[in-house]
mmCIF file of C-alpha atoms in Angstrom:
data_model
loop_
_atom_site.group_PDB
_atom_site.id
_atom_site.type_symbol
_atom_site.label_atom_id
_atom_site.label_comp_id
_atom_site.label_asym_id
_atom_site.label_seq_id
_atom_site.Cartn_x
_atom_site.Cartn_y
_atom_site.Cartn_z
ATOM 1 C CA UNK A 136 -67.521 100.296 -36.584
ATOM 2 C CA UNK A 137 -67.770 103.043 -33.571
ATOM 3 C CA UNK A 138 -71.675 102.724 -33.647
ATOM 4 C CA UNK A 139 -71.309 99.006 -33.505
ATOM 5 C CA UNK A 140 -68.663 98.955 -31.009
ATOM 6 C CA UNK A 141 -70.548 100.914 -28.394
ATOM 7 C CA UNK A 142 -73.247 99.176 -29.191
ATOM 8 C CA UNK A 143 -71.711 95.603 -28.125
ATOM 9 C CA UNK A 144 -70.270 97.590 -25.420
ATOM 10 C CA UNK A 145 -73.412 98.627 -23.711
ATOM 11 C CA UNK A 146 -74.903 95.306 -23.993
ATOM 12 C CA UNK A 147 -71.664 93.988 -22.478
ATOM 13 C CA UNK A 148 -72.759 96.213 -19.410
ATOM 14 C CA UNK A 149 -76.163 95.509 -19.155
ATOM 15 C CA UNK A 150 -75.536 91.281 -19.002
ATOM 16 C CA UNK A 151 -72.621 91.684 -16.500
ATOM 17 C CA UNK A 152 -75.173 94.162 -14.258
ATOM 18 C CA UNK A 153 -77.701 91.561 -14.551
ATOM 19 C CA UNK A 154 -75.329 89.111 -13.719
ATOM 20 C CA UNK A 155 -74.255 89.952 -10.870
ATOM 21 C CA UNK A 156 -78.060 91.329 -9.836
ATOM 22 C CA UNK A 157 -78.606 87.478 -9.938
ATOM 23 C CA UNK A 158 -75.712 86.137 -8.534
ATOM 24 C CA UNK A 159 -76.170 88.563 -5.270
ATOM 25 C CA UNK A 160 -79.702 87.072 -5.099
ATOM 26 C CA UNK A 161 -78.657 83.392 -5.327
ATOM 27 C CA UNK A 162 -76.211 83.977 -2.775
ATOM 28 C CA UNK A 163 -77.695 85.731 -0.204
ATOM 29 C CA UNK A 164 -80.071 83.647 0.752
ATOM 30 C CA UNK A 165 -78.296 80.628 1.521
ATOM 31 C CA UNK A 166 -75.641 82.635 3.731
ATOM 32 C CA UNK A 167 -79.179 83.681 5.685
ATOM 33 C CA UNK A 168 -79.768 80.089 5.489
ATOM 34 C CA UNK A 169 -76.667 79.021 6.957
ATOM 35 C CA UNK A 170 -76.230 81.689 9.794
ATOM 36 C CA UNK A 171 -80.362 80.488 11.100
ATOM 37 C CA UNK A 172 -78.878 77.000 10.739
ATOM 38 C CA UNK A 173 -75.895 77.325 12.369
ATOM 39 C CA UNK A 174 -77.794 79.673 15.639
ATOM 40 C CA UNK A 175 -80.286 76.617 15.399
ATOM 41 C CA UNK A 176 -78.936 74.833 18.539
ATOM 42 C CA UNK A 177 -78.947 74.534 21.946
ATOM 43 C CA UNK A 178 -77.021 73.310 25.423
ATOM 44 C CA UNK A 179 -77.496 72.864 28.620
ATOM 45 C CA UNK A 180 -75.365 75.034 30.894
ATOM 46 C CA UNK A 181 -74.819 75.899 34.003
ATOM 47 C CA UNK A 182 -76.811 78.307 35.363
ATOM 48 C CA UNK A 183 -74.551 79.163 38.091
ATOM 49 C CA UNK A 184 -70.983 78.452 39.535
ATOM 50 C CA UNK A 185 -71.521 74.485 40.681
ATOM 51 C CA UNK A 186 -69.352 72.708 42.721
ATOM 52 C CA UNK A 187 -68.785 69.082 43.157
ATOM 53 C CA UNK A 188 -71.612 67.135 44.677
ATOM 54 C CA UNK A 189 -74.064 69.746 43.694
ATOM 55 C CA UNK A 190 -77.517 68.262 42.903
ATOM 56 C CA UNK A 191 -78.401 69.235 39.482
ATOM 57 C CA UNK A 192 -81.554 71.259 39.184
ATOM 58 C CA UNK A 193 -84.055 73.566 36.840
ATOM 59 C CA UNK A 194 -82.680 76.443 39.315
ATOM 60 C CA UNK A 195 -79.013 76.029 38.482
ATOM 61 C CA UNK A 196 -78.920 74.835 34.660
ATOM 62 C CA UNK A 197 -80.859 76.328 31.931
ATOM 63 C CA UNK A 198 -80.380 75.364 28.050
ATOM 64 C CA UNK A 199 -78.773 78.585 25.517
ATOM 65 C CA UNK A 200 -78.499 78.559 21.590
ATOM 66 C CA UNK A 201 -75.497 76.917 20.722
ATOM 67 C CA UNK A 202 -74.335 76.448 17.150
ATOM 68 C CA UNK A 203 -75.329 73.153 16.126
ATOM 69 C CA UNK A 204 -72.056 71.884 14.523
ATOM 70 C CA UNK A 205 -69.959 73.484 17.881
ATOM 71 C CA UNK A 206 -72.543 71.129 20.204
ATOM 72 C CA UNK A 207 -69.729 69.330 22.546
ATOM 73 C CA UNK A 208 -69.821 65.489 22.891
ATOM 74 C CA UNK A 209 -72.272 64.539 25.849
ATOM 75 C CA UNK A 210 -73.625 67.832 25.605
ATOM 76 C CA UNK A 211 -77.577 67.936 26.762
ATOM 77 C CA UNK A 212 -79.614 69.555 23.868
ATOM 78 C CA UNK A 213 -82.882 70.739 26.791
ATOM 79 C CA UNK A 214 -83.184 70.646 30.395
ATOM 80 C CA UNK A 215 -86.336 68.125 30.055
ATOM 81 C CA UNK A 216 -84.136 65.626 28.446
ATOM 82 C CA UNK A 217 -81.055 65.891 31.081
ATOM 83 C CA UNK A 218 -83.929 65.664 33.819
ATOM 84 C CA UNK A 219 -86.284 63.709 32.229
ATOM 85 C CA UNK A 220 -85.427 60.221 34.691
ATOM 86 C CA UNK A 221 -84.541 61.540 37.569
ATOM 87 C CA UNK A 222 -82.192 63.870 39.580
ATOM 88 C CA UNK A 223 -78.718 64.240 38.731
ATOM 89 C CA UNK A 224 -75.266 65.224 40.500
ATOM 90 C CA UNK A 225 -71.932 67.203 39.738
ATOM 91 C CA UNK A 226 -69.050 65.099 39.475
ATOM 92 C CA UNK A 227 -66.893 68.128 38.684
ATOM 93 C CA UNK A 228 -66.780 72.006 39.239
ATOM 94 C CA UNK A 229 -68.728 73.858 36.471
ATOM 95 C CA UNK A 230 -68.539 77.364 35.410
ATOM 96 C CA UNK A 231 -71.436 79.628 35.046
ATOM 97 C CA UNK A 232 -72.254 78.755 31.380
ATOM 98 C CA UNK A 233 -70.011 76.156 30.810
ATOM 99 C CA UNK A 234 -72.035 73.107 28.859
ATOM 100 C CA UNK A 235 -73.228 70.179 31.391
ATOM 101 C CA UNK A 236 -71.616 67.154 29.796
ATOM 102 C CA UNK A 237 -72.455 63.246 30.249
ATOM 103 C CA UNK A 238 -69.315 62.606 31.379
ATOM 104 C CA UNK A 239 -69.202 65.256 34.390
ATOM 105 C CA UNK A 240 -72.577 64.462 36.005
ATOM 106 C CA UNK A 241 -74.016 61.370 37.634
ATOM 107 C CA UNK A 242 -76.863 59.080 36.255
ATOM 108 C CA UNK A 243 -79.917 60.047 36.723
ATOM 109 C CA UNK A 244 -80.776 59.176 40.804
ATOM 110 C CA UNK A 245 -77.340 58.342 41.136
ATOM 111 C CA UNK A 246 -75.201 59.720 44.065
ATOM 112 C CA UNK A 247 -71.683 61.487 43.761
ATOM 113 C CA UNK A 248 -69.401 58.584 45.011
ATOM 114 C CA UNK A 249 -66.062 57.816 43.572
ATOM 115 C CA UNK A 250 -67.462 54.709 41.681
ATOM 116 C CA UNK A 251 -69.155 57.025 39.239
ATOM 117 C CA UNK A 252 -65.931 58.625 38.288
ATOM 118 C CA UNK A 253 -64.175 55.061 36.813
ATOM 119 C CA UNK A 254 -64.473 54.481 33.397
ATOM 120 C CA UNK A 255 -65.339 51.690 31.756
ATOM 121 C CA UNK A 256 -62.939 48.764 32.732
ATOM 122 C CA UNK A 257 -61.068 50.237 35.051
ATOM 123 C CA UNK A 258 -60.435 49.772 39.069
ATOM 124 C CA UNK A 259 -59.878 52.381 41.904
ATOM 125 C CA UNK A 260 -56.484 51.206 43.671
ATOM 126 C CA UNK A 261 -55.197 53.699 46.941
ATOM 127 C CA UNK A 262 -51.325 53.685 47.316
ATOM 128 C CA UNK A 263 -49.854 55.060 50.763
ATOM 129 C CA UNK A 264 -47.590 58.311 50.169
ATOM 130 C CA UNK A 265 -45.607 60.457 52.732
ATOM 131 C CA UNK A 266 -44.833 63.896 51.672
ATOM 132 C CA UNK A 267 -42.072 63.625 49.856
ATOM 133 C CA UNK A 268 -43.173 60.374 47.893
ATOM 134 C CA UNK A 269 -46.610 62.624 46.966
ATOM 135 C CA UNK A 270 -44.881 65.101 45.257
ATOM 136 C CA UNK A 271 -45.687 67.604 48.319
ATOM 137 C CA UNK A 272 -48.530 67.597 48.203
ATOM 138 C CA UNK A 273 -49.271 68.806 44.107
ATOM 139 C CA UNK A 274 -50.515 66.078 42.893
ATOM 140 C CA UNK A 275 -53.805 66.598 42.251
ATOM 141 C CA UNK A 276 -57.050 65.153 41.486
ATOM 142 C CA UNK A 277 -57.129 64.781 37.550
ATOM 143 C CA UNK A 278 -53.563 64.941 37.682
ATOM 144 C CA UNK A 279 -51.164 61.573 35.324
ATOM 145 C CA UNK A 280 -48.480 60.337 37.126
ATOM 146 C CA UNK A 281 -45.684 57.329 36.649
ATOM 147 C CA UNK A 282 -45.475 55.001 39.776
ATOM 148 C CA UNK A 283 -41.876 53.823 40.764
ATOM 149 C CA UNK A 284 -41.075 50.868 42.897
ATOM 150 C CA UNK A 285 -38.325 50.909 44.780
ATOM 151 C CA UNK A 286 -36.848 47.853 46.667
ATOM 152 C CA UNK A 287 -33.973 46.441 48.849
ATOM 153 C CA UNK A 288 -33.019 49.639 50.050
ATOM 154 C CA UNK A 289 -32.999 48.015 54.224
ATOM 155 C CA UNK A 290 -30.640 45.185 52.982
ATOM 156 C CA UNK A 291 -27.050 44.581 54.341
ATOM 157 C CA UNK A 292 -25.529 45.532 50.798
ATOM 158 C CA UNK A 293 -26.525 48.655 49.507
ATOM 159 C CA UNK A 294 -25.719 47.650 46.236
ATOM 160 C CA UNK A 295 -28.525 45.428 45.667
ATOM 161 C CA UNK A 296 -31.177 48.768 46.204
ATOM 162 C CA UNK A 297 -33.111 49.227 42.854
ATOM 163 C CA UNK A 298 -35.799 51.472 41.590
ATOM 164 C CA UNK A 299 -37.783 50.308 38.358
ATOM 165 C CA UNK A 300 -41.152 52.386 36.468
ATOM 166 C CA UNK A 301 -44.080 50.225 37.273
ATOM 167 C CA UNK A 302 -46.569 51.792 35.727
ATOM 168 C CA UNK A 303 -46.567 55.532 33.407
ATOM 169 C CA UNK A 304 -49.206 58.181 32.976
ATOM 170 C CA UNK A 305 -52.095 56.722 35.415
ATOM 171 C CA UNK A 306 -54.736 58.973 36.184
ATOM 172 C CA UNK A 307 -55.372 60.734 39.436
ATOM 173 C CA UNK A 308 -59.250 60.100 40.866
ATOM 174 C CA UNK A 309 -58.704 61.171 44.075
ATOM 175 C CA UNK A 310 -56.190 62.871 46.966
ATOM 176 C CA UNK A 311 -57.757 61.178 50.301
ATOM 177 C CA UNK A 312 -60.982 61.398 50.596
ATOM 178 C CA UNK A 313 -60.796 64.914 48.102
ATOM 179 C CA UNK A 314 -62.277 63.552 43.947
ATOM 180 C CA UNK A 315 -62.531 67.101 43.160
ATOM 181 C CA UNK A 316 -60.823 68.076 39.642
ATOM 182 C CA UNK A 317 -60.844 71.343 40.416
ATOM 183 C CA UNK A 318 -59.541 71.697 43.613
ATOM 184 C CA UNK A 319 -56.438 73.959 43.595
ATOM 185 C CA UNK A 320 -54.627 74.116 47.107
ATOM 186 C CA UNK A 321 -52.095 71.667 47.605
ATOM 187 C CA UNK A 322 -53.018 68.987 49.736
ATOM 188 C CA UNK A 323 -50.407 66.302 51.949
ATOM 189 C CA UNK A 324 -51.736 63.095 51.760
ATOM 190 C CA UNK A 325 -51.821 59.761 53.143
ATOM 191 C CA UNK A 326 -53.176 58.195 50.456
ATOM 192 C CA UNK A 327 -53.403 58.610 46.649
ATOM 193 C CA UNK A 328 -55.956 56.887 44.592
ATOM 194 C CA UNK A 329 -54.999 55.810 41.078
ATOM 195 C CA UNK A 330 -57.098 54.513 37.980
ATOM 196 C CA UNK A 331 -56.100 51.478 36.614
ATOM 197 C CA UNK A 332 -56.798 48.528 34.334
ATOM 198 C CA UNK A 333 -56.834 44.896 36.548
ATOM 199 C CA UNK A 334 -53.562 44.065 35.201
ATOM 200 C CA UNK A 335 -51.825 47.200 36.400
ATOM 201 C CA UNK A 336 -53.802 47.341 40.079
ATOM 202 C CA UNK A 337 -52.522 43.488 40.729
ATOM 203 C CA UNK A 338 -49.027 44.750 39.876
ATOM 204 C CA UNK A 339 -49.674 47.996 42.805
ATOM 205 C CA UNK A 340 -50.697 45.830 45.174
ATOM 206 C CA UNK A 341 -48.372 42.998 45.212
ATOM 207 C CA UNK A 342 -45.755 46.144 45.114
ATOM 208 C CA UNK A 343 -46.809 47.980 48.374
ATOM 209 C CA UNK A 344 -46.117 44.276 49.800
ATOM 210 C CA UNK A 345 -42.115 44.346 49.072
ATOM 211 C CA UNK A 346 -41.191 47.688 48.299
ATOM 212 C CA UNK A 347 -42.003 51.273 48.819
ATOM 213 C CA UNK A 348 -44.004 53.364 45.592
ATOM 214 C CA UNK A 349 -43.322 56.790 44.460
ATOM 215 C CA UNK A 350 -45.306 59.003 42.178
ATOM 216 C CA UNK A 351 -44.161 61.249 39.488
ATOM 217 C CA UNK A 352 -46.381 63.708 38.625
ATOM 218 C CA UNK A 353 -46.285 64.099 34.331
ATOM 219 C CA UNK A 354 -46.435 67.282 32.470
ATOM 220 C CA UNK A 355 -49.882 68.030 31.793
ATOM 221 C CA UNK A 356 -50.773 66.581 28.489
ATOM 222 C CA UNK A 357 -47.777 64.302 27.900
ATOM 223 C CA UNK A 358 -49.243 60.977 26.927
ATOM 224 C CA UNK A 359 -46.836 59.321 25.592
ATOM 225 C CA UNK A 360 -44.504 56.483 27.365
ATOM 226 C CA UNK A 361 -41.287 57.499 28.125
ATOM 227 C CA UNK A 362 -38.003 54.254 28.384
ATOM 228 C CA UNK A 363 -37.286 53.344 31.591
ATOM 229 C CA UNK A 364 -35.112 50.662 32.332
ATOM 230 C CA UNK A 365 -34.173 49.516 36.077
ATOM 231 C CA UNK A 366 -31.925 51.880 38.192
ATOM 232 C CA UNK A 367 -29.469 50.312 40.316
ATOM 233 C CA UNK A 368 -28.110 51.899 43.743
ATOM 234 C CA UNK A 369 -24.450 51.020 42.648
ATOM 235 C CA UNK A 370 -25.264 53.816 39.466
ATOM 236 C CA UNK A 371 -25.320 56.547 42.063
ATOM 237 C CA UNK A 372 -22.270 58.635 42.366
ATOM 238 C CA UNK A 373 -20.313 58.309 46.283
ATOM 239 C CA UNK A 374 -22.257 61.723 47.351
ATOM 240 C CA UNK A 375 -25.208 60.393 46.522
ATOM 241 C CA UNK A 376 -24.739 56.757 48.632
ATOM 242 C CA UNK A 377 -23.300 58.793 52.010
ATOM 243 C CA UNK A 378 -25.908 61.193 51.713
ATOM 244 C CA UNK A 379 -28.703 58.321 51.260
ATOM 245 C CA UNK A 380 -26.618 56.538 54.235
ATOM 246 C CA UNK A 381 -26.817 59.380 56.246
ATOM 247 C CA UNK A 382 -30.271 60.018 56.100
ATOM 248 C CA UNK A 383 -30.951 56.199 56.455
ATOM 249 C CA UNK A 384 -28.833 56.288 60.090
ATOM 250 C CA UNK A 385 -30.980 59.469 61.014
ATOM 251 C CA UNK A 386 -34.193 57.829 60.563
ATOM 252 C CA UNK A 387 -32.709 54.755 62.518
ATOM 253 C CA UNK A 388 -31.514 57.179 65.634
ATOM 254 C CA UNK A 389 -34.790 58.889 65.673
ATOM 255 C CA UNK A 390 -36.472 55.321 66.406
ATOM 256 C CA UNK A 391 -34.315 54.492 68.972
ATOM 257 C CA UNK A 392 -35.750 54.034 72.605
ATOM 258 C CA UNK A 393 -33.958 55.356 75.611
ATOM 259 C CA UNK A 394 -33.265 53.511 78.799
ATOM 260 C CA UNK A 395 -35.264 53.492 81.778
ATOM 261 C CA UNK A 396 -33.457 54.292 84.828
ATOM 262 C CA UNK A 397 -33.671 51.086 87.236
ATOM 263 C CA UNK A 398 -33.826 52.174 91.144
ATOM 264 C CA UNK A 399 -31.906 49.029 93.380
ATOM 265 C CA UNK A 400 -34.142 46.919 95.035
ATOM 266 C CA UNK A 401 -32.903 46.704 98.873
ATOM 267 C CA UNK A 402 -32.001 42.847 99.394
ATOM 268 C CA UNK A 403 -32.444 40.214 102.305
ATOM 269 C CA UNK A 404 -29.776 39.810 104.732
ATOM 270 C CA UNK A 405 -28.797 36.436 106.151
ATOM 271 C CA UNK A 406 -27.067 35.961 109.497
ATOM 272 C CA UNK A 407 -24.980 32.493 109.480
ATOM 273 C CA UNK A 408 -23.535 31.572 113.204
ATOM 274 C CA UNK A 409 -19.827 29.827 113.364
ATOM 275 C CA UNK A 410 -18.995 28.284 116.352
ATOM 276 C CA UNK A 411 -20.930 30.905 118.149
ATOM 277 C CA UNK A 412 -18.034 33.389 117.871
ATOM 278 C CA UNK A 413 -18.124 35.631 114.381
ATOM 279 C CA UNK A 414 -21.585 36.446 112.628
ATOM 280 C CA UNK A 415 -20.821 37.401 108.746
ATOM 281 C CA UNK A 416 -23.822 38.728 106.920
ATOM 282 C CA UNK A 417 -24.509 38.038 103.416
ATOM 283 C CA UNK A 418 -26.484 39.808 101.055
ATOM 284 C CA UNK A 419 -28.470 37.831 98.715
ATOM 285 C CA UNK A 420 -28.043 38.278 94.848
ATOM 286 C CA UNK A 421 -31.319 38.959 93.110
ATOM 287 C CA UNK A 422 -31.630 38.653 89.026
ATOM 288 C CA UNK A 423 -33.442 42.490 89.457
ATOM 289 C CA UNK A 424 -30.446 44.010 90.395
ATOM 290 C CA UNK A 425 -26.843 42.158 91.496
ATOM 291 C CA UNK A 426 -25.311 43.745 94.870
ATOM 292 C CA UNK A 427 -21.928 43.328 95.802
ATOM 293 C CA UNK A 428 -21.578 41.111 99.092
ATOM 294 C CA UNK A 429 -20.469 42.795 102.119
ATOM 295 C CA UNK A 430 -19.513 40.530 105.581
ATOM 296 C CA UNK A 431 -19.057 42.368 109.290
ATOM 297 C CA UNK A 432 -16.865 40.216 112.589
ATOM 298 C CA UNK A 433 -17.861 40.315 115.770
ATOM 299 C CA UNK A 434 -15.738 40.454 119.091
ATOM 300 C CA UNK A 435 -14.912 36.664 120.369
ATOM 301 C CA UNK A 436 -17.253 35.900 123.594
ATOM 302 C CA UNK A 437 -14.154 35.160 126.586
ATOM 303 C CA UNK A 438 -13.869 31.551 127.406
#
């Protein structure tokens, strides 16, 4: 029993050896396999820090393995193919390095204008802002904001002033003339241009025509639509109505126009003769500037 017990036992150890011998060879290869596979890919990067507007050339891209199954959507798989039809453009800041997507550049002989930047079924509407009504300047291009409307705020009753959401998480294209994504500093604006479908840019414009729009810039990646119901001016608490008063009557004082001093015109006299004896002299009104009348006697001539 001991002789066949070490027996079994060392052919138990051999199999399991050879086992594994095979196993380790099965194996092995495909993990090569795999690693080659997944180094098998390239992009197209940038070459060099780009900024918007840049024209796209073989001197500031070059294509870089890139796992296959990590490509990025619009990616460019050789620098022949992305120039292949013509000369492109940046429409956004790249990285050194960073993958050259679709999306980001222009079509091939296409130029960098804000038309490029709309997708597919949208419009480009411009909305006038003031300082405080931009957010101060940090709103940004890129940036989602809500637009408010607010309305009947220069009416006799107070009461009747109302604010309502006219349109939530709109996209940013452009801060004046600036379409930059990437552009940091805070800018104040005159004007804030805002992507929209038709329905929503018919609903801007009629708006700038009887109210006043505000933006509210949305946390970055907050997508979803948030209630909003009309606010009313007779919600606000007293403070909030004299303060809004108050700042109302300063804007009116600042506008108004102070008189110009008037200098008195000197005006005609006329002499009128009675019975040759007393001369009184009249001055004559004018509508320029009323004088009082004044009258002088003279001495009786003897008889």
């Amino acid at each position: 029993m001991r002789a066949g017990s070490a027996i079994s036992l060392g052919v138990a150890i051999v199999l399991g050896g050879a086992a594994a011998y095979l196993s380790k060879g099965l194996i092995q290869p495909g993990a090569s396999g795999a690693t080659k596979s997944s180094l098998a890919g390239t992009a197209v990067v940038a070459a060099q820090p780009l900024a918007f507007g840049t024209p796209l050339t073989p001197d500031n891209v070059r294509e870089i393995s890139w796992p296959s199954e990590n490509i990025p959507d619009g990616a460019f798989r050789t620098v022949e193919e992305f120039l292949k039809d013509g000369r492109r453009v940046a429409l956004a800041s790249f990285q050194k390095d960073e993958p050259i997507l679709s999306q980001k550049v222009t079509g091939p002989n296409q130029r960098a204008t804000l038309s490029t930047l709309i997708e597919e079924g949208k419009r480009a509407v411009s909305v006038r802002v003031d300082e405080v009504r931009g957010v101060a300047g940090f709103i940004l291009p890129g940036d989602r904001v809500d637009v408010i409307l607010t309305r009947g705020e220069n009416s006799q009753s107070s009461d009747k002033a109302s604010a309502d959401v006219l349109i939530q998480n709109t996209k940013v294209l452009a801060i004046d003339q600036i379409i930059d994504e990437k552009q940091e500093k805070p800018t104040i604006a005159k004007a804030v241009t805002l992507e929209l479908d038709m329905q929503q840019a018919q609903k801007v414009v009629l708006a700038q025509g009887i109210g006043r729009l505000s933006l509210v810039l949305r946390q970055a990646g907050e997508a979803e639509a948030a209630p909003a119901r009309r606010v009313l001016a007779s919600e606000l608490s007293a403070g909030e109505i004299i303060e809004a008063s108050r700042k109302e009557a300063e804007k009116v004082e600042e506008k108004k126009v102070p008189l110009r001093a008037v200098a008195l015109v000197p005006q005609p006299l006329v002499n009128v003769i009675r019975n040759a004896v007393k001369r009184e002299q009249y001055t004559v009104h004018s509508e320029r500037s009323p004088v009082q009348v004044t009258s002088a006697d003279v001495p009786e001539k003897a008889k």
